[in-house]
């Protein structure tokens, strides 16, 4: 009986790092969930570029406690998406179209490397998942909302990185994916006549098909075509987008 009691105490101590505190595994899960939530708010511009806020406000918005939010903010600061202003709070980094268009060249080169690895190394499970996502995109093509597409796009990025099988790439590529997912959101949501998602869906279908069939060169060509498509977004946005969507601190014209 004494041995059993001691065993139960060991289990309880393993589940909790100290009295009333969640286990390390649960804390890490909260850190990731907080990061994902804030990332989603950034992509959908619910955290507006140029916005100033406090850590406490961000906790209220996300529903997470101080530690997970603090951890997520530090990562997003390293990703150049949030600027930490000591003693002044947080600054959601304004969007610099020239910088992000320049960084698209970096993403092109890195994406080639990632997609080549993914298509070459894709396991049966990865290929099955790619086919499943491809089928869903085709079935929902006409009715897919922008928010739904962004959720699927995040899954595609994660799948490709997992198939590539190199953990270092996850930390390198994820901030770039977030930057351009937000650019795509602004382009399709706010640019006149650009609500149609068929172009971006077609490019993602080509990538999925190439990875699912392990056609390496086709996958690289499909990746380049997607980057070219994204580059074309910048041409219209540089002249046609309201600058306050890129930095909400800019004063409106004529008090509008």
GROMACS .gro file of C-alpha atoms in nm:
model
  256
    1UNK     CA    1   0.000   0.000   0.000
    2UNK     CA    2   0.285   0.237   0.090
    3UNK     CA    3   0.454   0.170  -0.245
    4UNK     CA    4   0.132   0.238  -0.431
    5UNK     CA    5   0.085   0.567  -0.244
    6UNK     CA    6   0.439   0.678  -0.328
    7UNK     CA    7   0.380   0.586  -0.695
    8UNK     CA    8   0.065   0.797  -0.706
    9UNK     CA    9   0.257   1.089  -0.554
   10UNK     CA   10   0.525   1.056  -0.823
   11UNK     CA   11   0.258   1.070  -1.097
   12UNK     CA   12   0.099   1.378  -0.942
   13UNK     CA   13   0.435   1.551  -0.907
   14UNK     CA   14   0.514   1.472  -1.271
   15UNK     CA   15   0.186   1.629  -1.387
   16UNK     CA   16   0.247   1.948  -1.188
   17UNK     CA   17   0.567   2.148  -1.165
   18UNK     CA   18   0.501   2.281  -0.817
   19UNK     CA   19   0.175   2.340  -0.637
   20UNK     CA   20  -0.108   2.439  -0.869
   21UNK     CA   21   0.117   2.486  -1.172
   22UNK     CA   22   0.063   2.301  -1.501
   23UNK     CA   23   0.322   2.054  -1.619
   24UNK     CA   24   0.605   2.161  -1.847
   25UNK     CA   25   0.435   1.983  -2.137
   26UNK     CA   26   0.111   2.176  -2.078
   27UNK     CA   27   0.300   2.505  -2.047
   28UNK     CA   28   0.474   2.445  -2.378
   29UNK     CA   29   0.136   2.371  -2.534
   30UNK     CA   30  -0.001   2.702  -2.400
   31UNK     CA   31   0.305   2.884  -2.538
   32UNK     CA   32   0.241   2.744  -2.885
   33UNK     CA   33  -0.135   2.812  -2.869
   34UNK     CA   34  -0.072   3.172  -2.762
   35UNK     CA   35   0.175   3.215  -3.049
   36UNK     CA   36  -0.074   3.072  -3.298
   37UNK     CA   37  -0.353   3.298  -3.169
   38UNK     CA   38  -0.146   3.615  -3.188
   39UNK     CA   39  -0.013   3.513  -3.529
   40UNK     CA   40  -0.372   3.471  -3.652
   41UNK     CA   41  -0.467   3.815  -3.515
   42UNK     CA   42  -0.170   3.965  -3.699
   43UNK     CA   43  -0.251   3.793  -4.028
   44UNK     CA   44  -0.614   3.910  -4.017
   45UNK     CA   45  -0.508   4.262  -3.913
   46UNK     CA   46  -0.713   4.243  -3.594
   47UNK     CA   47  -0.387   4.357  -3.443
   48UNK     CA   48  -0.340   4.648  -3.679
   49UNK     CA   49   0.002   4.733  -3.823
   50UNK     CA   50   0.131   5.038  -3.636
   51UNK     CA   51  -0.093   4.977  -3.333
   52UNK     CA   52   0.039   5.038  -2.981
   53UNK     CA   53  -0.085   4.827  -2.693
   54UNK     CA   54   0.008   4.685  -2.356
   55UNK     CA   55   0.088   4.328  -2.264
   56UNK     CA   56  -0.223   4.323  -2.045
   57UNK     CA   57  -0.443   4.427  -2.337
   58UNK     CA   58  -0.296   4.145  -2.545
   59UNK     CA   59  -0.369   3.900  -2.264
   60UNK     CA   60  -0.734   4.010  -2.261
   61UNK     CA   61  -0.763   3.983  -2.640
   62UNK     CA   62  -0.613   3.635  -2.660
   63UNK     CA   63  -0.750   3.491  -2.338
   64UNK     CA   64  -0.407   3.360  -2.236
   65UNK     CA   65  -0.213   3.439  -1.922
   66UNK     CA   66   0.094   3.653  -1.882
   67UNK     CA   67   0.358   3.382  -1.925
   68UNK     CA   68   0.233   3.229  -2.254
   69UNK     CA   69   0.169   3.575  -2.402
   70UNK     CA   70   0.510   3.702  -2.290
   71UNK     CA   71   0.675   3.395  -2.445
   72UNK     CA   72   0.480   3.439  -2.772
   73UNK     CA   73   0.559   3.812  -2.791
   74UNK     CA   74   0.930   3.743  -2.752
   75UNK     CA   75   0.915   3.502  -3.047
   76UNK     CA   76   0.712   3.743  -3.258
   77UNK     CA   77   0.959   4.019  -3.173
   78UNK     CA   78   1.240   3.799  -3.305
   79UNK     CA   79   1.020   3.744  -3.613
   80UNK     CA   80   1.010   4.128  -3.657
   81UNK     CA   81   0.629   4.126  -3.634
   82UNK     CA   82   0.603   4.292  -3.292
   83UNK     CA   83   0.835   4.560  -3.154
   84UNK     CA   84   0.884   4.561  -2.778
   85UNK     CA   85   0.914   4.916  -2.641
   86UNK     CA   86   1.061   4.891  -2.289
   87UNK     CA   87   0.841   5.081  -2.038
   88UNK     CA   88   0.605   5.177  -2.322
   89UNK     CA   89   0.445   4.846  -2.419
   90UNK     CA   90   0.415   4.677  -2.756
   91UNK     CA   91   0.414   4.814  -3.109
   92UNK     CA   92   0.267   4.603  -3.389
   93UNK     CA   93   0.529   4.651  -3.661
   94UNK     CA   94   0.400   4.860  -3.955
   95UNK     CA   95   0.409   4.692  -4.295
   96UNK     CA   96   0.695   4.809  -4.515
   97UNK     CA   97   0.596   4.698  -4.866
   98UNK     CA   98   0.943   4.764  -5.011
   99UNK     CA   99   1.107   4.550  -4.743
  100UNK     CA  100   0.857   4.268  -4.772
  101UNK     CA  101   0.887   4.264  -5.151
  102UNK     CA  102   1.264   4.244  -5.115
  103UNK     CA  103   1.234   3.958  -4.864
  104UNK     CA  104   1.017   3.771  -5.114
  105UNK     CA  105   1.341   3.696  -5.301
  106UNK     CA  106   1.476   3.533  -4.986
  107UNK     CA  107   1.158   3.331  -4.949
  108UNK     CA  108   1.181   3.218  -5.313
  109UNK     CA  109   1.527   3.072  -5.262
  110UNK     CA  110   1.445   2.914  -4.928
  111UNK     CA  111   1.111   2.778  -5.049
  112UNK     CA  112   1.286   2.607  -5.338
  113UNK     CA  113   1.513   2.429  -5.091
  114UNK     CA  114   1.221   2.332  -4.865
  115UNK     CA  115   0.988   2.215  -5.141
  116UNK     CA  116   1.264   2.011  -5.304
  117UNK     CA  117   1.327   1.829  -4.976
  118UNK     CA  118   0.954   1.784  -4.914
  119UNK     CA  119   0.880   1.636  -5.255
  120UNK     CA  120   1.182   1.409  -5.233
  121UNK     CA  121   1.124   1.290  -4.875
  122UNK     CA  122   0.744   1.287  -4.852
  123UNK     CA  123   0.625   0.974  -4.675
  124UNK     CA  124   0.306   0.788  -4.758
  125UNK     CA  125   0.135   0.975  -4.473
  126UNK     CA  126   0.251   1.313  -4.603
  127UNK     CA  127   0.137   1.227  -4.955
  128UNK     CA  128  -0.200   1.111  -4.826
  129UNK     CA  129  -0.246   1.439  -4.636
  130UNK     CA  130  -0.150   1.641  -4.944
  131UNK     CA  131  -0.407   1.455  -5.153
  132UNK     CA  132  -0.673   1.507  -4.886
  133UNK     CA  133  -0.608   1.884  -4.875
  134UNK     CA  134  -0.600   1.898  -5.255
  135UNK     CA  135  -0.938   1.726  -5.274
  136UNK     CA  136  -1.086   1.964  -5.015
  137UNK     CA  137  -0.961   2.269  -5.204
  138UNK     CA  138  -1.114   2.143  -5.527
  139UNK     CA  139  -1.448   2.060  -5.363
  140UNK     CA  140  -1.471   2.391  -5.175
  141UNK     CA  141  -1.309   2.605  -5.443
  142UNK     CA  142  -1.614   2.820  -5.519
  143UNK     CA  143  -1.731   2.872  -5.160
  144UNK     CA  144  -1.406   2.897  -4.964
  145UNK     CA  145  -1.379   3.213  -4.752
  146UNK     CA  146  -1.052   3.400  -4.707
  147UNK     CA  147  -1.031   3.301  -4.341
  148UNK     CA  148  -1.091   2.935  -4.431
  149UNK     CA  149  -0.826   2.950  -4.701
  150UNK     CA  150  -0.572   3.100  -4.460
  151UNK     CA  151  -0.639   2.813  -4.219
  152UNK     CA  152  -0.577   2.561  -4.499
  153UNK     CA  153  -0.271   2.754  -4.616
  154UNK     CA  154  -0.125   2.727  -4.266
  155UNK     CA  155  -0.183   2.350  -4.280
  156UNK     CA  156  -0.011   2.326  -4.619
  157UNK     CA  157   0.293   2.517  -4.494
  158UNK     CA  158   0.315   2.293  -4.187
  159UNK     CA  159   0.278   1.978  -4.398
  160UNK     CA  160   0.553   2.082  -4.642
  161UNK     CA  161   0.790   2.164  -4.357
  162UNK     CA  162   0.712   1.835  -4.184
  163UNK     CA  163   0.771   1.642  -4.507
  164UNK     CA  164   1.103   1.825  -4.557
  165UNK     CA  165   1.212   1.676  -4.226
  166UNK     CA  166   1.453   1.951  -4.114
  167UNK     CA  167   1.344   2.121  -3.788
  168UNK     CA  168   1.576   2.421  -3.843
  169UNK     CA  169   1.365   2.522  -4.142
  170UNK     CA  170   1.051   2.558  -3.932
  171UNK     CA  171   1.196   2.846  -3.728
  172UNK     CA  172   1.334   3.009  -4.042
  173UNK     CA  173   1.030   2.980  -4.267
  174UNK     CA  174   0.744   3.039  -4.025
  175UNK     CA  175   0.792   3.419  -3.990
  176UNK     CA  176   0.812   3.452  -4.369
  177UNK     CA  177   0.491   3.252  -4.410
  178UNK     CA  178   0.318   3.485  -4.162
  179UNK     CA  179   0.440   3.799  -4.340
  180UNK     CA  180   0.306   3.689  -4.677
  181UNK     CA  181  -0.013   3.535  -4.544
  182UNK     CA  182  -0.091   3.883  -4.408
  183UNK     CA  183  -0.001   4.046  -4.741
  184UNK     CA  184  -0.235   3.802  -4.916
  185UNK     CA  185  -0.510   3.879  -4.667
  186UNK     CA  186  -0.481   4.254  -4.722
  187UNK     CA  187  -0.464   4.207  -5.100
  188UNK     CA  188  -0.776   3.993  -5.122
  189UNK     CA  189  -0.973   4.176  -4.850
  190UNK     CA  190  -0.900   4.539  -4.926
  191UNK     CA  191  -0.780   4.577  -5.286
  192UNK     CA  192  -1.069   4.653  -5.524
  193UNK     CA  193  -1.158   4.361  -5.750
  194UNK     CA  194  -0.919   4.116  -5.583
  195UNK     CA  195  -1.158   3.910  -5.368
  196UNK     CA  196  -1.138   3.609  -5.602
  197UNK     CA  197  -0.919   3.335  -5.451
  198UNK     CA  198  -0.904   3.111  -5.758
  199UNK     CA  199  -0.552   3.222  -5.857
  200UNK     CA  200  -0.392   3.148  -5.523
  201UNK     CA  201  -0.590   2.823  -5.489
  202UNK     CA  202  -0.461   2.705  -5.829
  203UNK     CA  203  -0.100   2.766  -5.726
  204UNK     CA  204  -0.144   2.577  -5.401
  205UNK     CA  205  -0.313   2.289  -5.585
  206UNK     CA  206  -0.009   2.260  -5.812
  207UNK     CA  207   0.224   2.241  -5.512
  208UNK     CA  208   0.010   1.978  -5.339
  209UNK     CA  209  -0.013   1.762  -5.651
  210UNK     CA  210   0.364   1.774  -5.706
  211UNK     CA  211   0.443   1.684  -5.343
  212UNK     CA  212   0.179   1.410  -5.335
  213UNK     CA  213   0.330   1.250  -5.644
  214UNK     CA  214   0.691   1.320  -5.542
  215UNK     CA  215   0.761   1.516  -5.861
  216UNK     CA  216   1.051   1.724  -5.737
  217UNK     CA  217   1.107   1.955  -6.035
  218UNK     CA  218   0.733   2.014  -6.075
  219UNK     CA  219   0.718   2.108  -5.707
  220UNK     CA  220   1.001   2.362  -5.748
  221UNK     CA  221   0.832   2.515  -6.055
  222UNK     CA  222   0.500   2.535  -5.870
  223UNK     CA  223   0.671   2.705  -5.576
  224UNK     CA  224   0.834   2.963  -5.807
  225UNK     CA  225   0.498   3.028  -5.973
  226UNK     CA  226   0.336   3.095  -5.634
  227UNK     CA  227   0.612   3.343  -5.544
  228UNK     CA  228   0.567   3.517  -5.882
  229UNK     CA  229   0.194   3.540  -5.812
  230UNK     CA  230   0.263   3.693  -5.472
  231UNK     CA  231   0.510   3.939  -5.622
  232UNK     CA  232   0.238   4.061  -5.860
  233UNK     CA  233   0.026   4.154  -5.555
  234UNK     CA  234   0.280   4.417  -5.453
  235UNK     CA  235   0.255   4.605  -5.784
  236UNK     CA  236  -0.109   4.692  -5.725
  237UNK     CA  237  -0.076   4.744  -5.351
  238UNK     CA  238   0.210   4.994  -5.377
  239UNK     CA  239  -0.017   5.237  -5.561
  240UNK     CA  240  -0.368   5.130  -5.464
  241UNK     CA  241  -0.372   5.039  -5.094
  242UNK     CA  242  -0.477   5.284  -4.823
  243UNK     CA  243  -0.150   5.355  -4.633
  244UNK     CA  244  -0.338   5.343  -4.301
  245UNK     CA  245  -0.390   4.970  -4.357
  246UNK     CA  246  -0.011   4.938  -4.347
  247UNK     CA  247   0.036   5.172  -4.051
  248UNK     CA  248  -0.271   5.273  -3.851
  249UNK     CA  249  -0.077   5.555  -3.681
  250UNK     CA  250  -0.083   5.759  -4.006
  251UNK     CA  251  -0.321   6.051  -3.976
  252UNK     CA  252  -0.630   6.023  -4.201
  253UNK     CA  253  -0.671   6.267  -4.487
  254UNK     CA  254  -0.919   6.550  -4.423
  255UNK     CA  255  -1.009   6.394  -4.090
  256UNK     CA  256  -1.178   6.098  -4.265
   0.00000   0.00000   0.00000
